[in-house]
Amino acid sequence: MTDLPIHPLSTEHQMLRDAARDFAQKEISPIAADFDQSGEFPYATIKKMGELGFMGIEVPEQYGGAEMDALAYVLAVEEISKADASHGVIMSVNNSLYCHGVLNFGTEEQKKKFIMPVASGAAIGAYSLTEPQSGSDAGTMKSRAIRDGDFYVLNGRKSWVTSGPVADYLVVFMMTDPEKKQKGITAFLVDGKTKGVVRGRKEPKLGIRASATSELVFEDCRIPAENRLGEEGEGFKIAMTVLDAGRIGIAAQALGIAEAAYEAARQYAGQREAFGQPIGAFQGTGFKIADMKTRIEAARLLTYNAAIAKENSKQTGKRYSLEASMAKLYASETAMFVAHQAIQIHGGVGYSGDLPVERYFRDAKITEIYEGTSEIQRLVISRSELGLK
Ligand code: CAA
């Protein structure tokens, strides 16, 4: 596979990327198929990723992170996801949906208490927005938080929480003033051991099977008022701001899946012979390789560009929703396209569980759904371009 000389990386970025690649290929690749089969959560490798600084890449060292930039984060998620998309999403949610939100909206005390263990990889963080009847239209949630003196009492049912069954700490969005609709949503930090946090059924899934997903039910869960993240009514904006960061992580995950599927197909196309020549020499296969490679490099440009926009926003405060949505939309649809073509190039053997290509195909699908479907990304992009919001 030829590396195109785009976005020349700094020495630090190259070192980080190489360290992530080395770890992923040595420690994650060999176990990925077994964990996909068993659906077990990969505690041991996630812990090691924490020790290497991968669970809080952009978090300042004072809060237990590696204090690197947004491009470093994307490079690491890409490399980890090339080996296994389940590890990729656990890492992405921990870094983006959890740490990014607490870092940007938390008080000093909240950062010390709620980021330190998660950024260092000693604990796992999750983000809980979706409800059974409220997915794309996230502002219609029903879960309630009611103030009671120095506490809030949380009640409701959340669904599709990545790392829900195992998370030590959660960012949770609840309605505090239903009459105000979206502007009545508030964010909270919840210790997963708090009485009234009930872990629901672990979802059986098509792909990313080693990443645990579940419902979370809150039953008269009392949390200190000091655990409110931001002000009352700021929750929807916090949720959306955090999702912009999350979508770049999912773009990087999708890029990693696409690259893994592409590399398998490229090698196979050069080795497998039919009618007296390698199948890659037939235009039907060669053109597939050309389209796969071109789309991957386009997805990479959009994803790295979104990371740079995110990094710049740390100085300017400018939103990077458009860049994040374009990266996620294109990279996730590229992952699906490339994984589909990779199976086609492999033929029957690509459909077999003996090779990882069918896992790449199953893992790719979710990137078009979570953290905003492709349709939602198109909505964000078109509204932005047409000046509708
Ligand atoms: N950053 C900051 N503010 C934002 C924002 C952003 N990215 N997007 C919207 N806002 C603000 C708007 O400026 C607006 O503020 P004002 O009222 O003050 O003007 C307010 O939020 C409402 O915005 P909209 O009117 O645009 O809201 P909407 O109801 O039309 O929804 C949407 C917009 C883009 C469709 C949004 O609801 C959305 O992204 N939906 C998808 C939700 C999603 O991604 N869910 C996945 C959850 S996580 C998951 O998948 C599980 C997991 O664990 C990985």
Short mmCIF file of C-alpha atoms and ligand atoms in Angstrom, two decimals:
data_model
loop_
_atom_site.label_atom_id
_atom_site.label_comp_id
_atom_site.label_asym_id
_atom_site.label_seq_id
_atom_site.Cartn_x
_atom_site.Cartn_y
_atom_site.Cartn_z
CA MET A 1 0.00 0.00 0.00
CA THR A 2 1.46 3.36 -1.03
CA ASP A 3 1.37 6.19 1.51
CA LEU A 4 0.47 9.42 -0.29
CA PRO A 5 2.53 12.46 0.76
CA ILE A 6 -0.47 14.34 2.09
CA HIS A 7 -0.61 16.18 5.36
CA PRO A 8 3.08 15.72 6.16
CA LEU A 9 3.10 14.59 9.77
CA SER A 10 5.39 16.04 12.43
CA THR A 11 7.94 13.75 14.07
CA GLU A 12 5.70 13.57 17.17
CA HIS A 13 2.70 12.55 15.07
CA GLN A 14 4.70 9.89 13.24
CA MET A 15 6.03 8.50 16.53
CA LEU A 16 2.54 8.38 18.03
CA ARG A 17 1.10 6.75 14.90
CA ASP A 18 3.90 4.16 14.83
CA ALA A 19 3.47 3.39 18.54
CA ALA A 20 -0.29 2.92 18.06
CA ARG A 21 0.28 0.76 14.95
CA ASP A 22 2.89 -1.36 16.69
CA PHE A 23 0.67 -1.92 19.74
CA ALA A 24 -2.43 -2.59 17.64
CA GLN A 25 -0.76 -5.10 15.34
CA LYS A 26 1.10 -6.94 18.14
CA GLU A 27 -1.48 -6.90 20.91
CA ILE A 28 -4.92 -6.39 19.38
CA SER A 29 -4.87 -8.05 15.94
CA PRO A 30 -4.13 -11.54 17.34
CA ILE A 31 -7.10 -11.44 19.76
CA ALA A 32 -9.65 -9.50 17.68
CA ALA A 33 -11.41 -12.51 16.13
CA ASP A 34 -11.77 -14.33 19.48
CA PHE A 35 -13.23 -11.28 21.22
CA ASP A 36 -15.59 -10.73 18.27
CA GLN A 37 -16.78 -14.32 18.66
CA SER A 38 -17.15 -14.29 22.45
CA GLY A 39 -18.45 -10.72 22.72
CA GLU A 40 -16.34 -10.29 25.87
CA PHE A 41 -15.13 -6.84 26.81
CA PRO A 42 -11.34 -6.58 26.21
CA TYR A 43 -10.39 -5.22 29.65
CA ALA A 44 -6.71 -6.19 29.49
CA THR A 45 -5.88 -4.47 26.18
CA ILE A 46 -7.96 -1.40 27.05
CA LYS A 47 -6.00 -1.11 30.31
CA LYS A 48 -2.72 -1.30 28.36
CA MET A 49 -4.01 1.36 25.94
CA GLY A 50 -4.60 3.56 28.99
CA GLU A 51 -1.03 3.01 30.15
CA LEU A 52 0.18 4.11 26.71
CA GLY A 53 -1.86 7.32 26.94
CA PHE A 54 -4.42 6.36 24.29
CA MET A 55 -7.50 6.77 26.50
CA GLY A 56 -7.03 10.51 27.06
CA ILE A 57 -4.88 11.70 24.20
CA GLU A 58 -5.92 15.37 24.18
CA VAL A 59 -6.39 15.61 27.95
CA PRO A 60 -3.76 17.78 29.70
CA GLU A 61 -1.21 15.85 31.75
CA GLN A 62 -2.47 17.49 34.95
CA TYR A 63 -5.73 15.52 34.51
CA GLY A 64 -4.03 12.25 33.63
CA GLY A 65 -3.91 12.57 29.83
CA ALA A 66 -1.22 12.51 27.15
CA GLU A 67 -1.68 16.21 26.24
CA MET A 68 -1.37 15.72 22.49
CA ASP A 69 -3.45 17.33 19.74
CA ALA A 70 -6.58 16.37 17.78
CA LEU A 71 -4.61 14.98 14.83
CA ALA A 72 -2.66 12.69 17.17
CA TYR A 73 -5.99 11.42 18.50
CA VAL A 74 -7.29 10.66 15.00
CA LEU A 75 -4.07 8.88 14.00
CA ALA A 76 -4.25 6.66 17.07
CA VAL A 77 -7.96 5.77 16.64
CA GLU A 78 -7.28 4.94 12.98
CA GLU A 79 -4.43 2.56 13.83
CA ILE A 80 -6.28 0.86 16.69
CA SER A 81 -9.39 0.45 14.50
CA LYS A 82 -7.35 -1.10 11.70
CA ALA A 83 -6.69 -3.95 14.11
CA ASP A 84 -10.12 -3.96 15.74
CA ALA A 85 -13.04 -1.54 15.47
CA SER A 86 -14.37 -2.56 18.91
CA HIS A 87 -11.22 -1.28 20.62
CA GLY A 88 -11.52 1.76 18.33
CA VAL A 89 -14.98 2.76 19.52
CA ILE A 90 -14.26 2.13 23.20
CA MET A 91 -11.27 4.44 22.81
CA SER A 92 -13.18 7.05 20.80
CA VAL A 93 -16.09 7.28 23.25
CA ASN A 94 -13.70 7.50 26.21
CA ASN A 95 -11.66 10.29 24.59
CA SER A 96 -14.37 12.28 22.81
CA LEU A 97 -17.83 11.71 24.17
CA TYR A 98 -16.63 11.50 27.75
CA CYS A 99 -13.31 13.33 28.34
CA HIS A 100 -13.88 16.09 25.77
CA GLY A 101 -17.19 17.08 27.38
CA VAL A 102 -15.91 17.15 30.95
CA LEU A 103 -12.78 19.02 29.88
CA ASN A 104 -14.74 21.69 28.04
CA PHE A 105 -17.71 22.15 30.34
CA GLY A 106 -16.54 20.84 33.73
CA THR A 107 -15.44 22.81 36.80
CA GLU A 108 -11.90 22.38 38.11
CA GLU A 109 -13.17 19.94 40.78
CA GLN A 110 -15.12 17.94 38.18
CA LYS A 111 -12.08 17.70 35.92
CA LYS A 112 -9.92 16.38 38.76
CA LYS A 113 -12.51 13.91 39.96
CA PHE A 114 -14.10 12.73 36.72
CA ILE A 115 -11.36 12.99 34.09
CA MET A 116 -8.26 11.79 35.95
CA PRO A 117 -9.22 8.08 36.28
CA VAL A 118 -10.80 7.87 32.81
CA ALA A 119 -8.06 9.66 30.83
CA SER A 120 -5.42 7.45 32.43
CA GLY A 121 -7.36 4.34 31.44
CA ALA A 122 -7.88 3.19 35.03
CA ALA A 123 -11.64 3.67 34.55
CA ILE A 124 -14.01 3.73 31.58
CA GLY A 125 -16.27 6.61 30.55
CA ALA A 126 -19.56 6.61 28.62
CA TYR A 127 -22.07 9.11 27.20
CA SER A 128 -25.79 8.61 27.52
CA LEU A 129 -28.10 10.69 25.32
CA THR A 130 -30.35 8.37 23.30
CA GLU A 131 -33.64 6.97 24.60
CA PRO A 132 -35.88 4.27 23.13
CA GLN A 133 -38.16 6.86 21.44
CA SER A 134 -35.54 9.58 20.99
CA GLY A 135 -32.57 8.87 18.69
CA SER A 136 -31.93 11.28 15.80
CA ASP A 137 -34.40 13.74 17.37
CA ALA A 138 -32.32 13.89 20.54
CA GLY A 139 -34.13 16.91 21.95
CA THR A 140 -37.29 14.90 22.66
CA MET A 141 -35.92 12.89 25.58
CA LYS A 142 -38.25 11.98 28.46
CA SER A 143 -35.80 11.14 31.27
CA ARG A 144 -36.22 13.56 34.17
CA ALA A 145 -33.88 15.11 36.69
CA ILE A 146 -35.60 16.91 39.55
CA ARG A 147 -33.73 19.14 41.97
CA ASP A 148 -34.10 18.15 45.62
CA GLY A 149 -32.03 20.41 47.87
CA ASP A 150 -28.36 19.68 47.28
CA PHE A 151 -29.22 16.72 45.04
CA TYR A 152 -30.83 15.88 41.73
CA VAL A 153 -33.01 12.79 41.45
CA LEU A 154 -32.67 11.05 38.08
CA ASN A 155 -35.33 8.81 36.52
CA GLY A 156 -35.60 7.40 33.03
CA ARG A 157 -34.44 4.90 30.46
CA LYS A 158 -31.45 5.45 28.18
CA SER A 159 -30.51 3.20 25.28
CA TRP A 160 -27.61 2.30 23.01
CA VAL A 161 -24.97 3.38 25.49
CA THR A 162 -21.51 2.38 24.23
CA SER A 163 -19.58 0.89 27.18
CA GLY A 164 -22.86 1.09 29.18
CA PRO A 165 -22.41 -2.31 30.87
CA VAL A 166 -18.87 -1.55 32.04
CA ALA A 167 -18.57 2.24 32.39
CA ASP A 168 -17.31 3.57 35.74
CA TYR A 169 -18.43 7.13 34.97
CA LEU A 170 -21.17 8.53 32.76
CA VAL A 171 -22.13 11.82 31.15
CA VAL A 172 -25.94 11.67 31.17
CA PHE A 173 -28.48 14.04 29.62
CA MET A 174 -31.83 14.55 31.37
CA MET A 175 -34.80 16.88 31.07
CA THR A 176 -34.92 19.36 33.97
CA ASP A 177 -37.64 21.58 32.47
CA PRO A 178 -39.82 19.72 29.93
CA GLU A 179 -41.79 22.85 28.98
CA LYS A 180 -38.63 24.37 27.53
CA LYS A 181 -38.06 21.28 25.36
CA GLN A 182 -34.43 21.27 24.08
CA LYS A 183 -33.59 24.25 26.27
CA GLY A 184 -34.78 22.29 29.29
CA ILE A 185 -32.10 19.59 28.94
CA THR A 186 -29.24 19.41 31.47
CA ALA A 187 -26.05 17.32 31.57
CA PHE A 188 -24.88 15.37 34.64
CA LEU A 189 -21.82 13.42 35.71
CA VAL A 190 -22.78 10.14 37.32
CA ASP A 191 -20.60 7.66 39.16
CA GLY A 192 -21.69 4.27 37.81
CA LYS A 193 -21.77 2.80 41.34
CA THR A 194 -24.49 5.22 42.48
CA LYS A 195 -27.62 3.52 43.83
CA GLY A 196 -30.36 3.65 41.21
CA VAL A 197 -28.08 3.17 38.17
CA VAL A 198 -29.32 -0.09 36.68
CA ARG A 199 -27.47 -1.65 33.76
CA GLY A 200 -29.89 -3.04 31.20
CA ARG A 201 -29.52 -5.95 28.84
CA LYS A 202 -26.30 -6.07 26.83
CA GLU A 203 -27.36 -5.61 23.20
CA PRO A 204 -26.64 -8.48 20.80
CA LYS A 205 -25.04 -6.78 17.79
CA LEU A 206 -24.09 -7.40 14.14
CA GLY A 207 -20.61 -5.94 14.59
CA ILE A 208 -18.25 -4.26 17.09
CA ARG A 209 -19.22 -7.19 19.26
CA ALA A 210 -16.39 -6.78 21.79
CA SER A 211 -17.59 -3.29 22.64
CA ALA A 212 -20.37 -3.56 25.19
CA THR A 213 -23.62 -1.66 24.51
CA SER A 214 -26.66 -1.53 26.76
CA GLU A 215 -29.63 0.32 28.14
CA LEU A 216 -29.17 2.26 31.37
CA VAL A 217 -32.13 2.69 33.66
CA PHE A 218 -32.14 5.42 36.30
CA GLU A 219 -34.41 4.60 39.24
CA ASP A 220 -34.60 7.41 41.81
CA CYS A 221 -30.89 7.89 41.39
CA ARG A 222 -29.73 10.70 43.72
CA ILE A 223 -26.62 12.54 42.70
CA PRO A 224 -25.03 15.61 44.30
CA ALA A 225 -26.02 18.90 42.63
CA GLU A 226 -22.30 19.63 42.22
CA ASN A 227 -22.26 16.84 39.57
CA ARG A 228 -24.27 18.95 37.16
CA LEU A 229 -22.16 19.59 34.06
CA GLY A 230 -22.69 23.18 32.91
CA GLU A 231 -25.84 25.11 33.72
CA GLU A 232 -29.43 23.91 33.76
CA GLY A 233 -30.75 24.06 30.17
CA GLU A 234 -27.28 23.89 28.58
CA GLY A 235 -27.44 20.14 28.06
CA PHE A 236 -28.50 20.04 24.41
CA LYS A 237 -25.68 22.35 23.33
CA ILE A 238 -23.20 20.34 25.39
CA ALA A 239 -24.47 17.11 23.79
CA MET A 240 -24.14 18.55 20.27
CA THR A 241 -20.73 20.13 20.86
CA VAL A 242 -19.42 16.85 22.23
CA LEU A 243 -20.90 14.92 19.29
CA ASP A 244 -18.92 17.11 16.86
CA ALA A 245 -15.75 15.80 18.53
CA GLY A 246 -17.15 12.26 18.67
CA ARG A 247 -17.96 12.24 14.95
CA ILE A 248 -14.31 12.87 14.10
CA GLY A 249 -13.39 9.84 16.22
CA ILE A 250 -15.92 7.70 14.34
CA ALA A 251 -14.56 9.01 11.02
CA ALA A 252 -11.11 7.83 12.13
CA GLN A 253 -12.55 4.48 13.21
CA ALA A 254 -14.22 4.07 9.80
CA LEU A 255 -10.98 5.02 8.05
CA GLY A 256 -9.14 2.31 10.00
CA ILE A 257 -11.74 -0.33 9.08
CA ALA A 258 -11.59 0.72 5.40
CA GLU A 259 -7.79 0.52 5.37
CA ALA A 260 -7.77 -2.95 6.91
CA ALA A 261 -10.35 -4.23 4.39
CA TYR A 262 -8.51 -2.57 1.51
CA GLU A 263 -5.14 -4.04 2.46
CA ALA A 264 -6.62 -7.55 2.66
CA ALA A 265 -8.26 -7.11 -0.77
CA ARG A 266 -5.15 -5.60 -2.37
CA GLN A 267 -2.99 -8.51 -1.23
CA TYR A 268 -5.54 -11.10 -2.30
CA ALA A 269 -5.99 -9.48 -5.72
CA GLY A 270 -2.25 -9.82 -6.31
CA GLN A 271 -2.02 -13.46 -5.18
CA ARG A 272 -5.18 -15.22 -6.23
CA GLU A 273 -5.07 -16.49 -9.80
CA ALA A 274 -7.96 -17.20 -12.18
CA PHE A 275 -7.87 -17.93 -15.86
CA GLY A 276 -4.07 -17.92 -15.77
CA GLN A 277 -3.41 -14.55 -14.13
CA PRO A 278 -3.79 -12.71 -10.80
CA ILE A 279 -7.38 -11.53 -10.44
CA GLY A 280 -6.09 -7.96 -9.95
CA ALA A 281 -4.98 -7.98 -13.59
CA PHE A 282 -8.62 -8.19 -14.65
CA GLN A 283 -10.05 -4.73 -15.04
CA GLY A 284 -13.15 -5.72 -13.04
CA THR A 285 -10.95 -6.20 -9.96
CA GLY A 286 -8.31 -3.57 -10.76
CA PHE A 287 -10.90 -0.81 -11.04
CA LYS A 288 -12.40 -1.86 -7.71
CA ILE A 289 -8.93 -1.45 -6.16
CA ALA A 290 -8.62 1.99 -7.77
CA ASP A 291 -11.98 3.16 -6.41
CA MET A 292 -11.27 1.77 -2.94
CA LYS A 293 -7.87 3.47 -2.72
CA THR A 294 -9.18 6.80 -4.02
CA ARG A 295 -12.10 6.88 -1.61
CA ILE A 296 -9.85 5.98 1.34
CA GLU A 297 -7.46 8.83 0.58
CA ALA A 298 -10.40 11.25 0.20
CA ALA A 299 -11.79 10.04 3.55
CA ARG A 300 -8.35 10.52 5.12
CA LEU A 301 -8.14 14.12 3.87
CA LEU A 302 -11.58 14.95 5.26
CA THR A 303 -10.85 13.25 8.58
CA TYR A 304 -7.43 14.87 9.12
CA ASN A 305 -8.91 18.19 8.00
CA ALA A 306 -11.69 17.87 10.60
CA ALA A 307 -9.06 17.10 13.26
CA ILE A 308 -7.14 20.24 12.30
CA ALA A 309 -10.37 22.28 12.43
CA LYS A 310 -11.03 20.87 15.90
CA GLU A 311 -7.49 21.75 17.00
CA ASN A 312 -7.85 25.30 15.65
CA SER A 313 -11.14 25.71 17.50
CA LYS A 314 -9.23 25.38 20.79
CA GLN A 315 -7.85 28.87 20.00
CA THR A 316 -10.73 30.42 18.05
CA GLY A 317 -13.76 28.79 19.67
CA LYS A 318 -15.17 28.33 16.15
CA ARG A 319 -17.52 25.39 15.62
CA TYR A 320 -16.30 22.59 13.36
CA SER A 321 -19.66 20.81 12.91
CA LEU A 322 -19.47 20.98 9.11
CA GLU A 323 -15.96 19.49 8.92
CA ALA A 324 -16.85 16.77 11.46
CA SER A 325 -20.08 15.79 9.69
CA MET A 326 -18.45 15.67 6.25
CA ALA A 327 -15.62 13.51 7.62
CA LYS A 328 -17.99 11.11 9.37
CA LEU A 329 -20.38 10.87 6.43
CA TYR A 330 -17.71 10.20 3.86
CA ALA A 331 -15.45 7.96 5.96
CA SER A 332 -18.31 5.76 7.18
CA GLU A 333 -19.78 5.31 3.69
CA THR A 334 -16.25 4.59 2.44
CA ALA A 335 -15.77 1.92 5.11
CA MET A 336 -19.00 0.25 4.00
CA PHE A 337 -18.10 0.51 0.30
CA VAL A 338 -14.56 -0.79 0.78
CA ALA A 339 -15.58 -3.66 3.07
CA HIS A 340 -18.28 -4.66 0.57
CA GLN A 341 -15.81 -4.64 -2.35
CA ALA A 342 -13.21 -6.49 -0.26
CA ILE A 343 -15.62 -9.40 0.27
CA GLN A 344 -16.50 -9.39 -3.43
CA ILE A 345 -12.83 -9.57 -4.43
CA HIS A 346 -12.27 -12.46 -2.00
CA GLY A 347 -15.33 -14.33 -3.26
CA GLY A 348 -16.51 -17.24 -1.08
CA VAL A 349 -13.49 -17.12 1.21
CA GLY A 350 -14.33 -13.49 2.07
CA TYR A 351 -17.73 -14.62 3.34
CA SER A 352 -16.11 -17.13 5.67
CA GLY A 353 -15.40 -16.47 9.34
CA ASP A 354 -11.86 -17.79 8.78
CA LEU A 355 -10.73 -14.42 7.42
CA PRO A 356 -11.25 -11.01 9.06
CA VAL A 357 -12.86 -9.46 5.95
CA GLU A 358 -16.40 -10.44 7.00
CA ARG A 359 -15.74 -8.84 10.43
CA TYR A 360 -14.67 -5.60 8.75
CA PHE A 361 -17.95 -5.67 6.79
CA ARG A 362 -20.04 -6.23 9.94
CA ASP A 363 -18.07 -3.60 11.90
CA ALA A 364 -18.30 -0.98 9.12
CA LYS A 365 -22.11 -0.78 9.19
CA ILE A 366 -22.43 0.86 12.61
CA THR A 367 -20.24 3.80 11.57
CA GLU A 368 -23.11 4.92 9.30
CA ILE A 369 -25.49 4.84 12.27
CA TYR A 370 -24.06 5.83 15.67
CA GLU A 371 -23.14 9.35 16.74
CA GLY A 372 -25.55 10.57 14.07
CA THR A 373 -26.72 8.58 11.05
CA SER A 374 -25.55 9.42 7.53
CA GLU A 375 -28.93 11.13 7.07
CA ILE A 376 -28.28 13.35 10.11
CA GLN A 377 -24.81 14.22 8.80
CA ARG A 378 -26.39 15.22 5.47
CA LEU A 379 -28.89 17.34 7.40
CA VAL A 380 -26.10 19.13 9.30
CA ILE A 381 -24.07 19.69 6.11
CA SER A 382 -26.99 20.89 3.98
CA ARG A 383 -28.34 23.21 6.70
CA SER A 384 -24.90 24.71 7.09
CA GLU A 385 -24.40 25.17 3.34
CA LEU A 386 -27.88 26.62 2.80
CA GLY A 387 -27.62 28.88 5.85
CA LEU A 388 -30.75 27.32 7.33
CA LYS A 389 -29.42 27.13 10.93
N1 CAA B 1 -22.68 22.66 18.49
C1 CAA B 1 -23.20 23.64 19.30
N2 CAA B 1 -24.51 23.96 19.30
C2 CAA B 1 -25.32 23.28 18.47
C3 CAA B 1 -24.85 22.27 17.62
C4 CAA B 1 -23.47 21.97 17.65
N3 CAA B 1 -22.94 21.01 16.86
N4 CAA B 1 -25.89 21.78 16.90
C5 CAA B 1 -26.98 22.45 17.28
N5 CAA B 1 -26.63 23.36 18.23
C6 CAA B 1 -27.50 24.33 18.90
C7 CAA B 1 -28.12 25.27 17.87
O1 CAA B 1 -27.29 26.38 17.63
C8 CAA B 1 -29.41 25.67 18.56
O2 CAA B 1 -29.14 26.67 19.53
P1 CAA B 1 -30.10 27.97 19.69
O3 CAA B 1 -31.47 27.40 19.96
O4 CAA B 1 -29.53 28.70 20.85
O5 CAA B 1 -30.04 28.69 18.40
C9 CAA B 1 -29.81 24.42 19.34
O6 CAA B 1 -28.60 23.64 19.50
C10 CAA B 1 -30.84 23.57 18.60
O7 CAA B 1 -30.29 23.28 17.31
P2 CAA B 1 -31.17 22.73 16.13
O8 CAA B 1 -32.42 23.56 16.03
O9 CAA B 1 -30.31 22.58 14.94
O10 CAA B 1 -31.63 21.30 16.69
P3 CAA B 1 -32.47 20.16 15.97
O11 CAA B 1 -33.48 19.68 16.92
O12 CAA B 1 -32.91 20.58 14.61
O13 CAA B 1 -31.40 18.96 15.88
C11 CAA B 1 -29.68 17.67 14.87
C12 CAA B 1 -30.24 19.07 15.16
C13 CAA B 1 -28.44 17.90 14.07
C14 CAA B 1 -30.68 16.83 14.08
C15 CAA B 1 -29.35 16.96 16.21
O14 CAA B 1 -30.51 16.64 16.93
C16 CAA B 1 -28.53 15.71 16.02
O15 CAA B 1 -27.33 15.76 15.82
N6 CAA B 1 -29.20 14.51 16.12
C17 CAA B 1 -28.46 13.23 16.11
C18 CAA B 1 -28.18 12.82 17.51
C19 CAA B 1 -27.08 11.79 17.58
O16 CAA B 1 -26.04 11.91 16.94
N7 CAA B 1 -27.29 10.76 18.41
C20 CAA B 1 -26.28 9.76 18.65
C21 CAA B 1 -26.06 9.65 20.14
S1 CAA B 1 -24.59 8.91 20.77
C22 CAA B 1 -24.53 7.31 20.23
O17 CAA B 1 -24.64 7.09 19.06
C23 CAA B 1 -24.30 6.20 21.18
C24 CAA B 1 -22.93 6.00 21.63
O18 CAA B 1 -22.70 5.70 22.77
C25 CAA B 1 -21.78 6.13 20.65
#
